[in-house]
């Protein structure tokens, strides 16, 4: 479901988010932003016998992260809140760490990606729980969609690492 469809789920009076939920969504946005750059780093610097497959997979992930970032920021705007939108802001809030420049062996690149996706899945679940507590249905439903996508990507990564 795209973000514009969530407007129908917000309903009257649901445009007000408490500060805890706003802060939580912004921390999620920050992790997606840092993760987006980190996936580019891995994509450009992965090495190994399965380079092409891993390189293309990482590209598909960062392409999807752009949509996730946009959806999370837009849901905040629809609720009258300000999303974090600068690299400085991302780095202040993110718990996903940056990756130094340089070659990364394909197995390590997949392990790093798996750990970050597991963190994002758990973070989206926490945001979803906060949104559900206050009946902010649009945010809760968006996080459910993100959690389902993370689950699929985590399965892919675990299978690739087996």
Short mmCIF file of N, CA and C in Angstrom, two decimals, residues 21-116:
data_model
loop_
_atom_site.label_atom_id
_atom_site.label_comp_id
_atom_site.label_asym_id
_atom_site.label_seq_id
_atom_site.Cartn_x
_atom_site.Cartn_y
_atom_site.Cartn_z
N UNK A 21 5.92 8.92 19.91
CA UNK A 21 5.76 8.29 18.61
C UNK A 21 6.50 9.06 17.53
N UNK A 22 6.41 10.38 17.56
CA UNK A 22 7.13 11.21 16.59
C UNK A 22 8.64 10.96 16.68
N UNK A 23 9.15 10.94 17.89
CA UNK A 23 10.58 10.69 18.11
C UNK A 23 10.96 9.30 17.61
N UNK A 24 10.12 8.34 17.85
CA UNK A 24 10.37 6.96 17.43
C UNK A 24 10.39 6.83 15.91
N UNK A 25 9.44 7.48 15.23
CA UNK A 25 9.42 7.44 13.76
C UNK A 25 10.64 8.17 13.21
N UNK A 26 11.04 9.27 13.82
CA UNK A 26 12.23 9.98 13.34
C UNK A 26 13.50 9.15 13.53
N UNK A 27 13.60 8.42 14.62
CA UNK A 27 14.76 7.53 14.82
C UNK A 27 14.76 6.43 13.76
N UNK A 28 13.58 5.94 13.41
CA UNK A 28 13.45 4.95 12.35
C UNK A 28 13.89 5.53 11.01
N UNK A 29 13.44 6.74 10.71
CA UNK A 29 13.84 7.43 9.48
C UNK A 29 15.36 7.60 9.45
N UNK A 30 15.95 7.99 10.57
CA UNK A 30 17.41 8.17 10.64
C UNK A 30 18.13 6.86 10.32
N UNK A 31 17.65 5.76 10.86
CA UNK A 31 18.28 4.47 10.58
C UNK A 31 18.12 4.07 9.11
N UNK A 32 16.98 4.36 8.54
CA UNK A 32 16.78 4.07 7.11
C UNK A 32 17.75 4.92 6.28
N UNK A 33 17.88 6.21 6.64
CA UNK A 33 18.78 7.09 5.90
C UNK A 33 20.23 6.63 5.97
N UNK A 34 20.70 6.29 7.15
CA UNK A 34 22.07 5.80 7.30
C UNK A 34 22.21 4.44 6.60
N UNK A 35 21.19 3.59 6.76
CA UNK A 35 21.21 2.29 6.10
C UNK A 35 21.25 2.41 4.59
N UNK A 36 20.57 3.39 4.05
CA UNK A 36 20.55 3.64 2.60
C UNK A 36 21.96 3.92 2.08
N UNK A 37 22.68 4.80 2.77
CA UNK A 37 24.05 5.13 2.38
C UNK A 37 24.95 3.91 2.59
N UNK A 38 24.75 3.20 3.69
CA UNK A 38 25.56 2.02 3.99
C UNK A 38 25.37 0.95 2.92
N UNK A 39 24.15 0.76 2.44
CA UNK A 39 23.90 -0.21 1.38
C UNK A 39 24.61 0.18 0.09
N UNK A 40 24.67 1.48 -0.20
CA UNK A 40 25.44 1.94 -1.37
C UNK A 40 26.92 1.57 -1.19
N UNK A 41 27.44 1.83 -0.01
CA UNK A 41 28.84 1.51 0.29
C UNK A 41 29.10 0.02 0.05
N UNK A 42 28.24 -0.83 0.60
CA UNK A 42 28.39 -2.27 0.42
C UNK A 42 28.26 -2.66 -1.06
N UNK A 43 27.30 -2.08 -1.73
CA UNK A 43 27.06 -2.35 -3.15
C UNK A 43 28.31 -2.02 -3.99
N UNK A 44 28.91 -0.88 -3.72
CA UNK A 44 30.08 -0.46 -4.49
C UNK A 44 31.34 -1.25 -4.13
N UNK A 45 31.43 -1.71 -2.89
CA UNK A 45 32.69 -2.26 -2.39
C UNK A 45 32.69 -3.76 -2.12
N UNK A 46 31.59 -4.44 -2.42
CA UNK A 46 31.54 -5.89 -2.19
C UNK A 46 32.50 -6.59 -3.15
N UNK A 47 33.17 -7.62 -2.67
CA UNK A 47 34.08 -8.44 -3.48
C UNK A 47 33.81 -9.91 -3.18
N UNK A 48 34.08 -10.75 -4.16
CA UNK A 48 33.95 -12.19 -3.96
C UNK A 48 33.43 -12.88 -5.20
N UNK A 49 33.39 -14.20 -5.11
CA UNK A 49 33.01 -15.01 -6.27
C UNK A 49 31.57 -14.81 -6.71
N UNK A 50 30.72 -14.35 -5.82
CA UNK A 50 29.32 -14.08 -6.15
C UNK A 50 29.06 -12.57 -6.24
N UNK A 51 30.10 -11.84 -6.65
CA UNK A 51 30.01 -10.38 -6.70
C UNK A 51 28.75 -9.89 -7.40
N UNK A 52 28.50 -10.35 -8.61
CA UNK A 52 27.39 -9.82 -9.41
C UNK A 52 26.05 -10.02 -8.71
N UNK A 53 25.81 -11.22 -8.19
CA UNK A 53 24.54 -11.49 -7.52
C UNK A 53 24.37 -10.63 -6.27
N UNK A 54 25.42 -10.52 -5.46
CA UNK A 54 25.34 -9.73 -4.22
C UNK A 54 25.25 -8.24 -4.57
N UNK A 55 26.03 -7.80 -5.51
CA UNK A 55 26.01 -6.40 -5.97
C UNK A 55 24.60 -6.00 -6.41
N UNK A 56 23.96 -6.84 -7.22
CA UNK A 56 22.61 -6.54 -7.71
C UNK A 56 21.58 -6.63 -6.59
N UNK A 57 21.74 -7.58 -5.68
CA UNK A 57 20.81 -7.70 -4.55
C UNK A 57 20.87 -6.44 -3.67
N UNK A 58 22.08 -6.00 -3.37
CA UNK A 58 22.24 -4.80 -2.54
C UNK A 58 21.64 -3.57 -3.22
N UNK A 59 21.76 -3.51 -4.53
CA UNK A 59 21.14 -2.40 -5.27
C UNK A 59 19.62 -2.45 -5.13
N UNK A 60 19.04 -3.63 -5.22
CA UNK A 60 17.58 -3.74 -5.07
C UNK A 60 17.16 -3.31 -3.67
N UNK A 61 17.99 -3.62 -2.67
CA UNK A 61 17.66 -3.20 -1.31
C UNK A 61 17.72 -1.69 -1.15
N UNK A 62 18.77 -1.05 -1.66
CA UNK A 62 18.82 0.40 -1.47
C UNK A 62 17.76 1.11 -2.27
N UNK A 63 17.36 0.53 -3.41
CA UNK A 63 16.22 1.11 -4.14
C UNK A 63 14.95 1.05 -3.29
N UNK A 64 14.73 -0.07 -2.61
CA UNK A 64 13.54 -0.20 -1.77
C UNK A 64 13.63 0.71 -0.53
N UNK A 65 14.84 0.94 -0.03
CA UNK A 65 15.02 1.82 1.12
C UNK A 65 14.58 3.25 0.78
N UNK A 66 14.78 3.67 -0.46
CA UNK A 66 14.36 5.02 -0.86
C UNK A 66 12.85 5.16 -0.69
N UNK A 67 12.11 4.12 -1.06
CA UNK A 67 10.65 4.15 -0.90
C UNK A 67 10.26 4.12 0.58
N UNK A 68 10.93 3.30 1.37
CA UNK A 68 10.64 3.20 2.80
C UNK A 68 10.89 4.54 3.48
N UNK A 69 12.00 5.18 3.14
CA UNK A 69 12.34 6.49 3.69
C UNK A 69 11.25 7.51 3.36
N UNK A 70 10.83 7.53 2.12
CA UNK A 70 9.80 8.47 1.67
C UNK A 70 8.47 8.20 2.39
N UNK A 71 8.09 6.95 2.49
CA UNK A 71 6.82 6.62 3.16
C UNK A 71 6.82 7.03 4.62
N UNK A 72 7.92 6.76 5.31
CA UNK A 72 7.99 7.10 6.74
C UNK A 72 7.97 8.62 6.95
N UNK A 73 8.69 9.35 6.10
CA UNK A 73 8.70 10.81 6.22
C UNK A 73 7.34 11.40 5.89
N UNK A 74 6.71 10.88 4.85
CA UNK A 74 5.40 11.42 4.46
C UNK A 74 4.33 11.13 5.49
N UNK A 75 4.39 9.99 6.15
CA UNK A 75 3.37 9.70 7.17
C UNK A 75 3.51 10.69 8.33
N UNK A 76 4.75 11.09 8.65
CA UNK A 76 4.94 12.12 9.69
C UNK A 76 4.34 13.44 9.23
N UNK A 77 4.61 13.83 7.99
CA UNK A 77 4.07 15.09 7.48
C UNK A 77 2.54 15.08 7.49
N UNK A 78 1.94 13.94 7.13
CA UNK A 78 0.48 13.84 7.13
C UNK A 78 -0.08 13.97 8.54
N UNK A 79 0.74 13.64 9.52
CA UNK A 79 0.30 13.76 10.92
C UNK A 79 0.70 15.11 11.52
N UNK A 80 1.19 16.01 10.67
CA UNK A 80 1.54 17.35 11.14
C UNK A 80 2.87 17.44 11.85
N UNK A 81 3.73 16.47 11.66
CA UNK A 81 5.03 16.45 12.32
C UNK A 81 6.14 16.65 11.31
N UNK A 82 7.33 16.98 11.81
CA UNK A 82 8.49 17.24 10.96
C UNK A 82 9.43 16.04 10.96
N UNK A 83 9.63 15.44 9.79
CA UNK A 83 10.61 14.35 9.74
C UNK A 83 12.04 14.88 9.72
N UNK A 84 12.94 14.12 10.33
CA UNK A 84 14.36 14.43 10.22
C UNK A 84 14.73 14.29 8.75
N UNK A 85 15.49 15.26 8.23
CA UNK A 85 15.72 15.27 6.79
C UNK A 85 17.14 15.69 6.40
N UNK A 86 18.07 15.60 7.33
CA UNK A 86 19.45 15.96 7.02
C UNK A 86 20.39 14.84 7.44
N UNK A 87 21.53 14.77 6.79
CA UNK A 87 22.52 13.75 7.18
C UNK A 87 22.95 13.96 8.63
N UNK A 88 23.13 15.22 9.01
CA UNK A 88 23.51 15.52 10.39
C UNK A 88 22.44 14.99 11.36
N UNK A 89 21.18 15.24 11.02
CA UNK A 89 20.08 14.75 11.85
C UNK A 89 20.04 13.24 11.91
N UNK A 90 20.26 12.59 10.77
CA UNK A 90 20.28 11.12 10.74
C UNK A 90 21.36 10.59 11.68
N UNK A 91 22.55 11.14 11.57
CA UNK A 91 23.67 10.64 12.36
C UNK A 91 23.48 10.87 13.86
N UNK A 92 22.76 11.93 14.22
CA UNK A 92 22.49 12.19 15.63
C UNK A 92 21.51 11.18 16.22
N UNK A 93 20.59 10.68 15.41
CA UNK A 93 19.53 9.79 15.90
C UNK A 93 19.75 8.31 15.62
N UNK A 94 20.55 8.00 14.61
CA UNK A 94 20.66 6.62 14.13
C UNK A 94 21.40 5.72 15.12
N UNK A 95 20.94 4.48 15.16
CA UNK A 95 21.65 3.43 15.89
C UNK A 95 22.35 2.48 14.92
N UNK A 96 22.02 2.57 13.64
CA UNK A 96 22.78 1.85 12.61
C UNK A 96 24.05 2.66 12.39
N UNK A 97 25.18 1.97 12.41
CA UNK A 97 26.45 2.67 12.28
C UNK A 97 26.87 2.77 10.81
N UNK A 98 27.63 3.81 10.54
CA UNK A 98 28.22 3.96 9.22
C UNK A 98 29.28 2.89 9.02
N UNK A 99 29.66 2.71 7.78
CA UNK A 99 30.67 1.74 7.42
C UNK A 99 31.83 2.48 6.77
N UNK A 100 33.07 2.17 7.17
CA UNK A 100 34.20 2.85 6.52
C UNK A 100 34.31 2.46 5.05
N UNK A 101 34.96 3.30 4.27
CA UNK A 101 35.21 3.01 2.86
C UNK A 101 36.14 1.81 2.75
N UNK A 102 35.98 1.04 1.70
CA UNK A 102 36.90 -0.06 1.44
C UNK A 102 36.17 -1.34 1.08
N UNK A 103 36.92 -2.28 0.56
CA UNK A 103 36.38 -3.56 0.12
C UNK A 103 35.77 -4.34 1.28
N UNK A 104 34.67 -5.04 0.97
CA UNK A 104 33.99 -5.87 1.95
C UNK A 104 33.72 -7.22 1.29
N UNK A 105 34.21 -8.28 1.91
CA UNK A 105 33.99 -9.62 1.40
C UNK A 105 32.49 -9.91 1.40
N UNK A 106 32.02 -10.63 0.38
CA UNK A 106 30.58 -10.81 0.16
C UNK A 106 29.85 -11.39 1.37
N UNK A 107 30.42 -12.36 2.06
CA UNK A 107 29.75 -12.94 3.23
C UNK A 107 29.59 -11.89 4.32
N UNK A 108 30.64 -11.10 4.54
CA UNK A 108 30.59 -10.04 5.56
C UNK A 108 29.55 -8.98 5.16
N UNK A 109 29.48 -8.65 3.88
CA UNK A 109 28.49 -7.67 3.41
C UNK A 109 27.07 -8.16 3.69
N UNK A 110 26.83 -9.44 3.45
CA UNK A 110 25.50 -10.01 3.71
C UNK A 110 25.21 -10.06 5.21
N UNK A 111 26.21 -10.37 6.02
CA UNK A 111 26.02 -10.40 7.48
C UNK A 111 25.71 -9.01 8.02
N UNK A 112 26.40 -8.01 7.54
CA UNK A 112 26.15 -6.62 7.95
C UNK A 112 24.73 -6.23 7.57
N UNK A 113 24.34 -6.55 6.36
CA UNK A 113 23.01 -6.21 5.86
C UNK A 113 21.94 -6.92 6.68
N UNK A 114 22.16 -8.19 6.99
CA UNK A 114 21.21 -8.95 7.80
C UNK A 114 21.04 -8.31 9.17
N UNK A 115 22.12 -7.97 9.83
CA UNK A 115 22.04 -7.36 11.16
C UNK A 115 21.26 -6.04 11.11
N UNK A 116 21.50 -5.23 10.08
CA UNK A 116 20.79 -3.95 9.96
C UNK A 116 19.30 -4.15 9.68
#
